[in-house]
Coordinates of C-alpha atoms in Angstrom, one line a residue:
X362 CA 57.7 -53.7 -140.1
X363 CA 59.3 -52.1 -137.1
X364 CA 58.1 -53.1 -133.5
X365 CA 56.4 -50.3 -131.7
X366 CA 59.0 -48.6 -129.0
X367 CA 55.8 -48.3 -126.1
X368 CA 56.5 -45.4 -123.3
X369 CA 53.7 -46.9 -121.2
X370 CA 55.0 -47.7 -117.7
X371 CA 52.4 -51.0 -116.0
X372 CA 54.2 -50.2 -112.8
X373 CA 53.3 -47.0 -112.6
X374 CA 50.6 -45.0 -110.1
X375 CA 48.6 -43.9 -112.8
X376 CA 48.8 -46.8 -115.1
X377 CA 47.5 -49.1 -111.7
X378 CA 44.9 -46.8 -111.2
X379 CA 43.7 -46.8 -114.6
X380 CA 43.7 -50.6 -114.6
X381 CA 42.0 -50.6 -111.5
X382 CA 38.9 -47.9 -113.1
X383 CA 38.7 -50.1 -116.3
X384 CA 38.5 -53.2 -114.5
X385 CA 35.8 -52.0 -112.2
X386 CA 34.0 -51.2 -115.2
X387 CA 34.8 -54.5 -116.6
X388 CA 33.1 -55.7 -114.2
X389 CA 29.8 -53.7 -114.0
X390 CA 29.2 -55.2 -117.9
X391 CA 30.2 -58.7 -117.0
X392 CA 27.4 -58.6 -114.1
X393 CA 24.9 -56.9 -116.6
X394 CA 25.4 -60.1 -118.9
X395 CA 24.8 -62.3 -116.2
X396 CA 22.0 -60.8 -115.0
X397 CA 20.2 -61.7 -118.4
X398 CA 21.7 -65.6 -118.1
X399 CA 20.5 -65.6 -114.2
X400 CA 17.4 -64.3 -115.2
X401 CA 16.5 -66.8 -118.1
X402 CA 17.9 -69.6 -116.0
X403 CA 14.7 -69.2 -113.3
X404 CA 12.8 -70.4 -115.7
X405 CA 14.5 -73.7 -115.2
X406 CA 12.0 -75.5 -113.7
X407 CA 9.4 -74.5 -115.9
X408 CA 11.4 -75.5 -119.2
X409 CA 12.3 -79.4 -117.1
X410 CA 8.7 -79.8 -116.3
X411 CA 8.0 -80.0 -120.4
X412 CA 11.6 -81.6 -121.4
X413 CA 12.9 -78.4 -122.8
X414 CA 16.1 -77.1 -123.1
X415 CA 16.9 -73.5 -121.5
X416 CA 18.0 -71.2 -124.0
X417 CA 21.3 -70.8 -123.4
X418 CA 21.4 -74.4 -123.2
X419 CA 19.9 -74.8 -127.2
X420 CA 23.0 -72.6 -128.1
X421 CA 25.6 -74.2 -126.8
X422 CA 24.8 -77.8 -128.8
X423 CA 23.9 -75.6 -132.1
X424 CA 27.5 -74.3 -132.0
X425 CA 31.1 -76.1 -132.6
X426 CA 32.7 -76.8 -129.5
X427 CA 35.8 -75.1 -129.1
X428 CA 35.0 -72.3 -132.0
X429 CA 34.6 -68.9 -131.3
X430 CA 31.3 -67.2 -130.5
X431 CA 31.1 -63.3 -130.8
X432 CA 27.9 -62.2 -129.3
X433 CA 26.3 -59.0 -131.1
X434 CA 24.2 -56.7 -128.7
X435 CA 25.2 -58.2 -125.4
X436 CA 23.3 -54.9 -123.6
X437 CA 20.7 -54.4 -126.2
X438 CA 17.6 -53.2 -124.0
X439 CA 19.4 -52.1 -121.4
X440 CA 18.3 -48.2 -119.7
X441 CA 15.5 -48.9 -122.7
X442 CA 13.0 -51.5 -122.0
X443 CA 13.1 -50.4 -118.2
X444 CA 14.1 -47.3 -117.2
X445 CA 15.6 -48.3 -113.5
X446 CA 19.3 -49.1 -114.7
X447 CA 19.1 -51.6 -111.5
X448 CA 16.0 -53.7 -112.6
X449 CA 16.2 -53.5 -116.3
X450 CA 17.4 -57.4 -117.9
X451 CA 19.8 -56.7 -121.0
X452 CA 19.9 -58.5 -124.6
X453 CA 16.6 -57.4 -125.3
X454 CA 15.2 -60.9 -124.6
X455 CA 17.6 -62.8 -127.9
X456 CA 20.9 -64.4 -127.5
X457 CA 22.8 -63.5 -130.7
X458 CA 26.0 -63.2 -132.7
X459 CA 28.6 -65.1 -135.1
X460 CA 29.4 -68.2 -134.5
X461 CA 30.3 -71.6 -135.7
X462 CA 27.3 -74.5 -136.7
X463 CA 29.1 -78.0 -138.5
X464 CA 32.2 -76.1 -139.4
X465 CA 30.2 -73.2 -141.0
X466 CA 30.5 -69.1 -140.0
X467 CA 26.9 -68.6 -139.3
X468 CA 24.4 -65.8 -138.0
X469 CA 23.0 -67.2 -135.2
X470 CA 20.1 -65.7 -133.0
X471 CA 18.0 -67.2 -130.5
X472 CA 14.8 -65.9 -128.8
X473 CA 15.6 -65.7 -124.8
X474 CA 12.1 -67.8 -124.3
X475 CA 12.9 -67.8 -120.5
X476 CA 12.3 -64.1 -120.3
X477 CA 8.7 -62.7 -120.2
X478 CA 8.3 -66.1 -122.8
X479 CA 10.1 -64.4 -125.3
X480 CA 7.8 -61.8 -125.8
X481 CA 9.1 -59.9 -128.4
X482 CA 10.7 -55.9 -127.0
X483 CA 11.5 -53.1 -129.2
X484 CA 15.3 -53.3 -128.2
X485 CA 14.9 -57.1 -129.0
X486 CA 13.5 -56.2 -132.9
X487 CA 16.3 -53.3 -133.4
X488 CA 18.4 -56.0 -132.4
X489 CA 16.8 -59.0 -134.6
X490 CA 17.4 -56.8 -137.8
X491 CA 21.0 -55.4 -137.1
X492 CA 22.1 -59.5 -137.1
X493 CA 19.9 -59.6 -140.1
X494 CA 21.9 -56.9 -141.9
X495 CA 25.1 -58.0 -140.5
X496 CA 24.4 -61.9 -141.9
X497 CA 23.7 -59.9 -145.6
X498 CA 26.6 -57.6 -145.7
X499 CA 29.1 -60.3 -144.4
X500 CA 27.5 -63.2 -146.7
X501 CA 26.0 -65.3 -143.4
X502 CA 23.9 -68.2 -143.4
X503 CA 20.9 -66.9 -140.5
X504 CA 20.1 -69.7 -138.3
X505 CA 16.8 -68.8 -135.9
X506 CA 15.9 -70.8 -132.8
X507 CA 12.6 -69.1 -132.1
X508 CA 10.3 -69.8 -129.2
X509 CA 8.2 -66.3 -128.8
X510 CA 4.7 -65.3 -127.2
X511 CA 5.0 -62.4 -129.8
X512 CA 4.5 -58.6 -129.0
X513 CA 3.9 -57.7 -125.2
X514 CA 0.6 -56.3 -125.8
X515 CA 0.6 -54.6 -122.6
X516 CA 3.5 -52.2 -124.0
X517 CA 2.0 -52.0 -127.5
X518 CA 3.4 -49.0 -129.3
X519 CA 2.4 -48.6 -132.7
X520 CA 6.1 -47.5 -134.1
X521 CA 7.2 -50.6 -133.0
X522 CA 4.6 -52.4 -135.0
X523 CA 5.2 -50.4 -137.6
X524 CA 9.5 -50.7 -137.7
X525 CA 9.2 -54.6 -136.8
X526 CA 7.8 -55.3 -140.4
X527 CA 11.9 -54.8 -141.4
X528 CA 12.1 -58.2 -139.9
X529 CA 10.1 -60.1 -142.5
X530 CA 11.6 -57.7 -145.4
X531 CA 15.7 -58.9 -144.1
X532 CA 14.4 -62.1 -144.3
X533 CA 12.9 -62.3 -148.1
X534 CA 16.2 -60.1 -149.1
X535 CA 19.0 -62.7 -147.3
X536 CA 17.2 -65.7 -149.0
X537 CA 17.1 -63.8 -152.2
X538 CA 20.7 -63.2 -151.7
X539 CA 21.4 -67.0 -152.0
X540 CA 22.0 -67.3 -147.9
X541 CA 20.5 -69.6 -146.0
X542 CA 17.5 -69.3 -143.7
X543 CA 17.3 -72.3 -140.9
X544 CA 14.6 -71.8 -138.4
X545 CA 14.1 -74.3 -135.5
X546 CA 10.4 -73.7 -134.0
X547 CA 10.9 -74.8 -130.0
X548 CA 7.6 -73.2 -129.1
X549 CA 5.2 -70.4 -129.9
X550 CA 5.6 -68.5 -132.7
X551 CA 2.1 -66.4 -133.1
X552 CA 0.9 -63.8 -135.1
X553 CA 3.9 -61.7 -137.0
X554 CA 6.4 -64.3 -135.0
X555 CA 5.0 -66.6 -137.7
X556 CA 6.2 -65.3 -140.8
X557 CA 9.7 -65.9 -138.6
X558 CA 9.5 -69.8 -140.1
X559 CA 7.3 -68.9 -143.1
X560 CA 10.1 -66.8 -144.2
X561 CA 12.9 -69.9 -144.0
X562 CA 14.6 -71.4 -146.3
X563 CA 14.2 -74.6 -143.6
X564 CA 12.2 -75.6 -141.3
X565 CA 12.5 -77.9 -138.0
X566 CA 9.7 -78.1 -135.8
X567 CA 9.3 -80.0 -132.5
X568 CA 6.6 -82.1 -132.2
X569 CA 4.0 -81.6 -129.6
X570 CA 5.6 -78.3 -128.5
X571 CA 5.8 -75.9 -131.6
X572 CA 2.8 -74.3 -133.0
X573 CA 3.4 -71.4 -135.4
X574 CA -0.5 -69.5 -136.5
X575 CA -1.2 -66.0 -137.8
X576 CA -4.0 -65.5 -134.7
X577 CA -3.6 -67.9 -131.9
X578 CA -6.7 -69.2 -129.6
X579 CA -7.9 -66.5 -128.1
X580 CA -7.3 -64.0 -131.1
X581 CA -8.9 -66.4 -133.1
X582 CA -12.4 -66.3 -131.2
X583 CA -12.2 -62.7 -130.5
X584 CA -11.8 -61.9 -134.3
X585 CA -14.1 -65.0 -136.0
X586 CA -15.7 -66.3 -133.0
X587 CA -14.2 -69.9 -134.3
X588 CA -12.7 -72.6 -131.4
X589 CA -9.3 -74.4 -132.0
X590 CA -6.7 -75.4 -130.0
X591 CA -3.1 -74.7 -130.6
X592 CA -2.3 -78.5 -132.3
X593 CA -5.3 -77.8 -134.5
X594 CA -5.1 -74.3 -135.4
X595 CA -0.8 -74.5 -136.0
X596 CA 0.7 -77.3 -134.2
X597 CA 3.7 -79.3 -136.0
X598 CA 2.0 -82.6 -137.5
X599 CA -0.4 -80.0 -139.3
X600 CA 2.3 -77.8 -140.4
X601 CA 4.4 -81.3 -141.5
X602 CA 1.2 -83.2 -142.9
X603 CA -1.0 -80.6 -144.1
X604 CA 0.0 -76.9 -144.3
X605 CA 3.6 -78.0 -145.7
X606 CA 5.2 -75.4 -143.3
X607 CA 7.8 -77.4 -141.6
X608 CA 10.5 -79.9 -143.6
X609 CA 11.7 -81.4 -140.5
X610 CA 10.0 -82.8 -137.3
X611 CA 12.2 -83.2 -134.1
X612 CA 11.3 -85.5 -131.4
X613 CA 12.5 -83.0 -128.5
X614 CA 15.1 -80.0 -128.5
X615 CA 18.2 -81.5 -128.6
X616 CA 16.4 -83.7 -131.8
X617 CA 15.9 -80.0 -133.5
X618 CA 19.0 -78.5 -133.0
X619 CA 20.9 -82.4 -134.2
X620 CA 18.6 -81.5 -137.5
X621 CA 19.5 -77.8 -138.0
X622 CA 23.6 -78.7 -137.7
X623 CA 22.6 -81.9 -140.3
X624 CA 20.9 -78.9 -142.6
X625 CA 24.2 -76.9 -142.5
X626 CA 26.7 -79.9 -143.2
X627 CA 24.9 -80.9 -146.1
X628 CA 24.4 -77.5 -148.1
X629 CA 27.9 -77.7 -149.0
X630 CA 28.5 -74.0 -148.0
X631 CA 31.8 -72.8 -149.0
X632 CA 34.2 -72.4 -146.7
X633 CA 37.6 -70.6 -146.9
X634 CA 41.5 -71.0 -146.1
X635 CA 42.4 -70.6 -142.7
X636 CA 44.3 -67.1 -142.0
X637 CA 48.2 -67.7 -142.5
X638 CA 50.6 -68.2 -139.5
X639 CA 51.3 -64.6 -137.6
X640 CA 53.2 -63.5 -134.3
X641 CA 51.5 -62.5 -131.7
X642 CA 52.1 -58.6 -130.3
X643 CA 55.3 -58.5 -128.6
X644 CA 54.0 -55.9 -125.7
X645 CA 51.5 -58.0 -123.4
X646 CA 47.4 -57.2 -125.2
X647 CA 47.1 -57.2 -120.9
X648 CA 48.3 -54.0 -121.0
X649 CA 45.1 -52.9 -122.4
X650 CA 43.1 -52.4 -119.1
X651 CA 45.4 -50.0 -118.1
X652 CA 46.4 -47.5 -121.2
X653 CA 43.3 -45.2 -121.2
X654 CA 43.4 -42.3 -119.1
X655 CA 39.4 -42.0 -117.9
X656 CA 39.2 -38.8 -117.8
X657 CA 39.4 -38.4 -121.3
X658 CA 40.8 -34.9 -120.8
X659 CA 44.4 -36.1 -120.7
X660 CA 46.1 -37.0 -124.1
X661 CA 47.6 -40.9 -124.8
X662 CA 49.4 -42.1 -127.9
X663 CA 46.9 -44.6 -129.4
X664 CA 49.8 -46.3 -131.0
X665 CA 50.2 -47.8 -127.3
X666 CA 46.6 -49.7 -128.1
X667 CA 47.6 -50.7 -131.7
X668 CA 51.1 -51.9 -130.8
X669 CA 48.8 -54.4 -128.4
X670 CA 46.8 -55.4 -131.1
X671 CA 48.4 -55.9 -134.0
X672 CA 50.9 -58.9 -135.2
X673 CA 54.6 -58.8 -133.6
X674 CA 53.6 -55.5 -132.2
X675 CA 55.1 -53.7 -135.6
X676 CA 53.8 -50.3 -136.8
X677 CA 54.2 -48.7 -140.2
X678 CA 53.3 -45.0 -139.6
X679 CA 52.1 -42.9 -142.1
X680 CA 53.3 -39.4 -142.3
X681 CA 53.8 -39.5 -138.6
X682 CA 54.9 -35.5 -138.7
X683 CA 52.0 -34.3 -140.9
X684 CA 48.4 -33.8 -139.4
X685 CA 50.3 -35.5 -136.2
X686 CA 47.1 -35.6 -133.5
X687 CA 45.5 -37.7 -135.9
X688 CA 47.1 -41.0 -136.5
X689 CA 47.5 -43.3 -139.9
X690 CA 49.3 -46.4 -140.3
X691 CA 49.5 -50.3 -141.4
X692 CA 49.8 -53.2 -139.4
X693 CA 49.0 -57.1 -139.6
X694 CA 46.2 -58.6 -137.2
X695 CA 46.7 -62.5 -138.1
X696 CA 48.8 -61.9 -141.1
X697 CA 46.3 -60.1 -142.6
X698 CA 47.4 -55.6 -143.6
X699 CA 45.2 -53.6 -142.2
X700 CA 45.0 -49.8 -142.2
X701 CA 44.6 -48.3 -138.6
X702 CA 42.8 -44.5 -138.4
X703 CA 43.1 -43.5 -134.6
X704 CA 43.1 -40.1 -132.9
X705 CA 46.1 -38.1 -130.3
X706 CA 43.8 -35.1 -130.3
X707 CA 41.7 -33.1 -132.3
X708 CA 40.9 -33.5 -136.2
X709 CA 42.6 -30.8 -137.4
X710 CA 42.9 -29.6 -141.0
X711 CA 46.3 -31.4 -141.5
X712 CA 45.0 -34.4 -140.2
X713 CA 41.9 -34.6 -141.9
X714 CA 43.9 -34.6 -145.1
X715 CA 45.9 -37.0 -143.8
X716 CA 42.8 -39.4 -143.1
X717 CA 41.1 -38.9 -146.7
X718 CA 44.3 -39.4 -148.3
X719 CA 44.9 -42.7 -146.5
X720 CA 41.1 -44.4 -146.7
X721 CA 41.6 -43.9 -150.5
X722 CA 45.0 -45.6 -150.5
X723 CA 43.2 -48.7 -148.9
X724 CA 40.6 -48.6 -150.9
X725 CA 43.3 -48.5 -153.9
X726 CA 44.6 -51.4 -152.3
X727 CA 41.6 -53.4 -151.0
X728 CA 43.1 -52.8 -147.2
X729 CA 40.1 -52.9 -144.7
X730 CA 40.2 -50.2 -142.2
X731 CA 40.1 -50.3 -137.9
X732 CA 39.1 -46.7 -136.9
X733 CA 39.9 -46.9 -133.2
X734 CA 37.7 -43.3 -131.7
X735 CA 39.3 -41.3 -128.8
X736 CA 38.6 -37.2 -130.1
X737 CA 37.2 -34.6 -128.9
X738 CA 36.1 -33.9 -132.3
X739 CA 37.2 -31.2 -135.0
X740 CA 39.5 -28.9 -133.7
X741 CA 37.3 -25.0 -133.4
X742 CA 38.8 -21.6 -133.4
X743 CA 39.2 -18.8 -136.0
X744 CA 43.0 -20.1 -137.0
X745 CA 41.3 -23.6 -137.7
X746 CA 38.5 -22.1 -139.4
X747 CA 41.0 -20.0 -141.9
X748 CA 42.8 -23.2 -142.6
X749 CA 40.0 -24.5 -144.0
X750 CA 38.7 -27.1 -141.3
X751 CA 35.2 -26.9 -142.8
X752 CA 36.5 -28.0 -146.0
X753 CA 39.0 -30.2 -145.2
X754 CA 36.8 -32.3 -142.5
X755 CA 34.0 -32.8 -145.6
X756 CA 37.1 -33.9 -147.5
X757 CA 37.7 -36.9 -145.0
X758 CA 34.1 -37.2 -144.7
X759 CA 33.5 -38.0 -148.5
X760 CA 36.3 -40.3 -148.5
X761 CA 35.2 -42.6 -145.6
X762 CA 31.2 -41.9 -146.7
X763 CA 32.0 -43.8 -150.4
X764 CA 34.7 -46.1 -148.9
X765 CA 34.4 -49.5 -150.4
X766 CA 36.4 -51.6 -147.7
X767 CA 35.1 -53.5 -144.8
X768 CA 35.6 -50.8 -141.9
X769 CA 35.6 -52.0 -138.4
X770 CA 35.1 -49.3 -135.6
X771 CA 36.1 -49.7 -131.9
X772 CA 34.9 -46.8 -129.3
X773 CA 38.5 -46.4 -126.9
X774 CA 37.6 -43.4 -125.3
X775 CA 35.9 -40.0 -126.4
X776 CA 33.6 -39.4 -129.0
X777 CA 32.3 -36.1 -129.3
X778 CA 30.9 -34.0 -132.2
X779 CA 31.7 -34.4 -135.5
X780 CA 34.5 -36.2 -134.7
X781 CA 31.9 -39.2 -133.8
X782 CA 31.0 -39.1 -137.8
X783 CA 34.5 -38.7 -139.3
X784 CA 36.1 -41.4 -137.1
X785 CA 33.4 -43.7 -138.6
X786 CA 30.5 -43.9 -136.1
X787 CA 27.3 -46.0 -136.8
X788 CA 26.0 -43.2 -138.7
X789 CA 28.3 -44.3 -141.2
X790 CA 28.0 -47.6 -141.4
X791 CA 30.9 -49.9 -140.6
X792 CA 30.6 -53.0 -140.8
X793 CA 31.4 -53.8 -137.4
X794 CA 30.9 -51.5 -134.4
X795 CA 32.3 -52.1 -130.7
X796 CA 33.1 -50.0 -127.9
X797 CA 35.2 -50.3 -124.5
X798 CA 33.2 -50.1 -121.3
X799 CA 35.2 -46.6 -120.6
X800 CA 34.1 -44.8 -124.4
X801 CA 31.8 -41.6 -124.3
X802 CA 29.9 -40.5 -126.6
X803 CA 28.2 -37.0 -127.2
X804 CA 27.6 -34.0 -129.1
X805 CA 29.5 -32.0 -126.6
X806 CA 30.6 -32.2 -123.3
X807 CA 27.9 -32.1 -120.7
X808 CA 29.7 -28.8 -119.3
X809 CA 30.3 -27.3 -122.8
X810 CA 26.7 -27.4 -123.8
X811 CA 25.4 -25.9 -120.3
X812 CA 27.6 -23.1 -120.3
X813 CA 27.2 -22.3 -124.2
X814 CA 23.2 -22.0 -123.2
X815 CA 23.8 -20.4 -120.1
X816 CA 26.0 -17.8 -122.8
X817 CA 23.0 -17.7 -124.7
X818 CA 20.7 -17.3 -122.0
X819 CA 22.9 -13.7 -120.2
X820 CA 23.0 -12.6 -124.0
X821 CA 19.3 -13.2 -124.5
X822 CA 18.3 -11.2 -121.4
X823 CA 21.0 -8.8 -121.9
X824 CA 19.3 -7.5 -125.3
X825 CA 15.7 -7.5 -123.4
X826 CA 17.2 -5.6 -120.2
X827 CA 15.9 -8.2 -117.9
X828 CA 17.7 -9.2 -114.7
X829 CA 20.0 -13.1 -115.0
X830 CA 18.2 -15.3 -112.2
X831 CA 21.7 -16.7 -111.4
X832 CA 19.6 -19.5 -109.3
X833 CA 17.1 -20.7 -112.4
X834 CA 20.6 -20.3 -114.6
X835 CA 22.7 -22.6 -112.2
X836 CA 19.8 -25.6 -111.9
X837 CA 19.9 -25.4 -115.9
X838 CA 23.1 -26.1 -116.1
X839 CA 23.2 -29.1 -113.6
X840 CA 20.3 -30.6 -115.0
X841 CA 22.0 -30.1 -118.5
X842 CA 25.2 -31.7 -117.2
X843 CA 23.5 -34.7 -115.8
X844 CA 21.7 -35.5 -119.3
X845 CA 24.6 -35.3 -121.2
X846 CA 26.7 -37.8 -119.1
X847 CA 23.8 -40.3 -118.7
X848 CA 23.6 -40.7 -122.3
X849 CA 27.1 -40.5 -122.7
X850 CA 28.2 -44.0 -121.0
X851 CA 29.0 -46.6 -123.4
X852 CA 26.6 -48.9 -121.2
X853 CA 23.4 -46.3 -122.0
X854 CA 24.6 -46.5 -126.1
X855 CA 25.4 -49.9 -126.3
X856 CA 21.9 -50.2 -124.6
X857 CA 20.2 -48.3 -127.8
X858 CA 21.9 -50.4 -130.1
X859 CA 24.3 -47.4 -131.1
X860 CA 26.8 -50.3 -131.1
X861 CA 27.1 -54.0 -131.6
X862 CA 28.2 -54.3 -128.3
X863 CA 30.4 -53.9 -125.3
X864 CA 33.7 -56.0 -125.0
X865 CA 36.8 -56.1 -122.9
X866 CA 39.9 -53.7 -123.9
X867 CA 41.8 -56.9 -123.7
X868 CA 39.7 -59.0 -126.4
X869 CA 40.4 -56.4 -128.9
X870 CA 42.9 -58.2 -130.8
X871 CA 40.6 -61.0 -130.5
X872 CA 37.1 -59.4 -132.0
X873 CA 39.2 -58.0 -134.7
X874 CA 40.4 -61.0 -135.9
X875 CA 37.5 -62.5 -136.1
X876 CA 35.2 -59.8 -137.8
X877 CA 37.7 -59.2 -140.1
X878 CA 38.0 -63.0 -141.4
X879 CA 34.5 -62.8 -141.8
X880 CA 35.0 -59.8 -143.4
X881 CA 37.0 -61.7 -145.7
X882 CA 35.1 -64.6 -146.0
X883 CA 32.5 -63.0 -147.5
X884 CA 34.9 -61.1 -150.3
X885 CA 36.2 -64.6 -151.0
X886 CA 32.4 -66.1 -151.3
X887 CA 30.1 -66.6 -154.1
X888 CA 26.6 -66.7 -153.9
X889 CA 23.7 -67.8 -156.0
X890 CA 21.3 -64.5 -155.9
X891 CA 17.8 -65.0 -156.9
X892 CA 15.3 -62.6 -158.2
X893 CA 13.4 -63.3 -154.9
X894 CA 13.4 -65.8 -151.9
X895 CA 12.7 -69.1 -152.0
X896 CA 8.8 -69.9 -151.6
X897 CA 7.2 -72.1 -149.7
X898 CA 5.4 -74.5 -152.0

């Protein structure tokens, strides 16, 4: 495979100022993340006064040391459970993503208890069940450390209730699909919270802290009018000695999380060969802060990203002079072939051939697929529409919508219209979904779509013979403007959960790597489905 020849010039003005732009927003999303950890760490005292362990603090002896950890929703919540960008606390009150627990790849999601207790946010449950599809599609045991005062009832909204029951549902279906379920009870974990360990496959409790009940205290004499307290009603030694809910009782929480690795080490799960000895790139993955123009009006090679990326830096392209703005090719991140689907411009009907004709080759050949999105979309315009661009675009469409390979997408720059949904957007399902703190995302351009309904607007009054109030027309199209590009920010989307999160351009090669052998693992595993999940007897 032949090294990539890069043009890209690091010494250069506009490469510097580039670098200096991405970094900034580097950054902006490193001080967002540590605004969650600064914000669970006040609770500090609180969690010493009762011999508890922070969070944060549970995770870090649950997982190898040394191993990688690839958090999944880092800005979950974010512009959504507050709408003051400058108050609201991202991650949606959990601490998730893939990680390592007694050598084994695991799902691993733990309840931020030193936020608002835990208390259980919408952006926190969107974020729950996205790990819990992620641990079924990729094969993941799903181990739970769960300390939660349950739903803020003070923001009680009845879609919420309604959508959180998906929770419980993931749960029944990853047991039933012969993956694990290990659930460490710290603390609370009250009303729907308790299905949480009810739903395990294993279950640790710590004594004299956790309580797990269906109606806590106070619910509990407001419904029946009956008087427990939280040992009596759900506290560990009943759920060890008498209700048969917990397996394991822990002394404290490092006592828990020592059981839940033991659990893991002993099930014997299969692990897989290590990935084969590979070169890294030749140009420096540095580079990375620097190659995307901002603006995202101004074209760049995208084989500049992938040359950082991939293994040795080589590059096989695939019909380079065909389709040309839209760019096909194989690499190696690891050792491992990959199939690369990026963008130079517009999707036009050459390209979209192009694109169809290339995810069917990897599916021929069992090559997963790294879409990386910088497009405007499909290229418009009568020529385009002659060509065929409606037809051809549903042509890539139907290829990538029934593609069988593990697809990874990472958001590099624009992604508008269509183009969102051919390059593989969430919409479509890839397995993976990431995005660089610089990517865009919209319909349109913020200045396209005011001007298209100012168009509308002039033609509208035109046919009644009114008079345009240029004034009312102009304050449209700023308010217009300003919507678009505060829900185009990769920081507002990443914030809905329209990704699994925001990384640094430089850790590409990196999050790759390791979604794709977990990608892989789970091809290479066998499982022991069941008609349903394991009861609790």
């Amino acid at each position: 495979m032949t090294p990539f020849q890069s043009r890209l010039h690091p010494a250069s003005e506009a490469f510097q100022a580039q670098r200096t732009g991405m970094l900034a927003l580097i950054d902006e999303l490193r001080a967002l993340e540590q605004r969650a950890a600064d914000a669970s760490a006040r609770a500090a005292a609180s969690f010493d006064k009762r011999g508890a362990l922070l969070p944060r603090e549970r995770l870090g002896r649950l997982l190898d040391a040394g191993r990688p950890f690839l958090p999944i929703a880092n800005l979950a919540g974010y512009g959504m459970d507050d709408p003051d960008p400058a108050a609201c606390v991202p991650g949606g009150s959990q601490i998730a993503g893939i990680g390592f627990v007694s050598g084994v790849r695991c799902m691993v999601v733990v309840t931020d208890s030193g936020i608002d207790a835990g208390a259980l946010t919408e952006s926190g449950n969107q974020k729950l069940m996205r790990c819990q599809e992620l641990a079924l599609e990729n094969k993941l045991p799903f181990v739970h450390l769960v300390e939660s005062a349950g739903s803020n009832l003070r923001k009680y909204r009845v879609e919420k209730f309604i959508r959180g029951g998906g929770m419980f549902y993931n749960l029944a279906r990853l047991s039933a699909a012969g993956l694990p379920v290990v659930t460490v009870v710290h603390g609370s974990s009250t009303a729907g919270g308790a299905y949480m360990p009810g739903l395990s496959d294993y279950v640790v409790m710590v004594r004299g802290r956790a309580k797990a009940f269906l109606a806590g205290p106070p619910l509990l004499k407001a419904a029946t009018g009956e008087i427990a307290t939280d040992e009596e009603l759900g506290g560990t030694e009943m759920h060890a000695s008498v209700s048969g809910l917990a397996e394991y009782v822990a002394e404290d929480d490092a006592h828990a999380i020592a059981l839940a690795r033991d659990i893991m080490a002993n099930l014997g799960w299969q692990r897989t060969e290590d990935a084969p000895a590979a070169q890294p790139p030749r140009l420096d993955p540095e580079d990375l802060a620097g190659v995307m123009v901002l603006e995202h009006k101004k074209p760049i090679d995208m084989r500049e990203v992938i040359a950082r990326v991939v293994d040795d830096s080589g590059w096989m392209d695939f019909k380079p002079d065909y389709g040309a703005a839209t760019v096909c090719g194989h690499g190696r991140i690891e050792g491992h072939p990959v199939g690369f689907i990026s963008n130079n411009g517009p999707i036009d009907p050459a390209g979209a051939t192009k694109a169809a004709q290339f995810i069917q080759l990897c599916n021929q050949s069992g090559t997963p697929i790294v879409f990386l999105q910088n497009t405007t979309g499909f290229i418009v315009g009568r020529h385009s529409e002659e060509a065929g661009m409606i037809k051809h675009g549903s042509k890539m469409i139907q290829a990538l919508a029934n593609s069988q390979v593990p697809q990874v997408t990472i958001h590099c720059g624009a992604s508008f219209g269509a183009g969102n949904y051919g390059m593989c957007g969430r919409a479509f399902h890839p397995r993976f979904c990431f995005s660089w703190p610089n990517a865009r995302t919209a319909v349109m351009g913020g200045e396209q779509a005011a001007t298209t309904l100012e168009i509308v607007a002039r033609q509208q009054a035109e046919r009644k013979g009114a008079a345009v109030d240029d004034a009312k027309l102009a304050a449209q199209k700023q308010e217009i403007v300003a919507n678009f590009e505060r829900q185009a920010s990769a920081f507002y989307t990443s914030g809905h959960l329209l990704d699994d999160g925001v990384i640094d351009p430089r850790d590409t090669r990196a999050v790759l790597a390791f979604v794709l052998a977990t990608a892989r693992e789970a091809a290479q595993r066998t499982t022991h489905p069941m008609q349903f999940g394991v009861a609790r007897f």
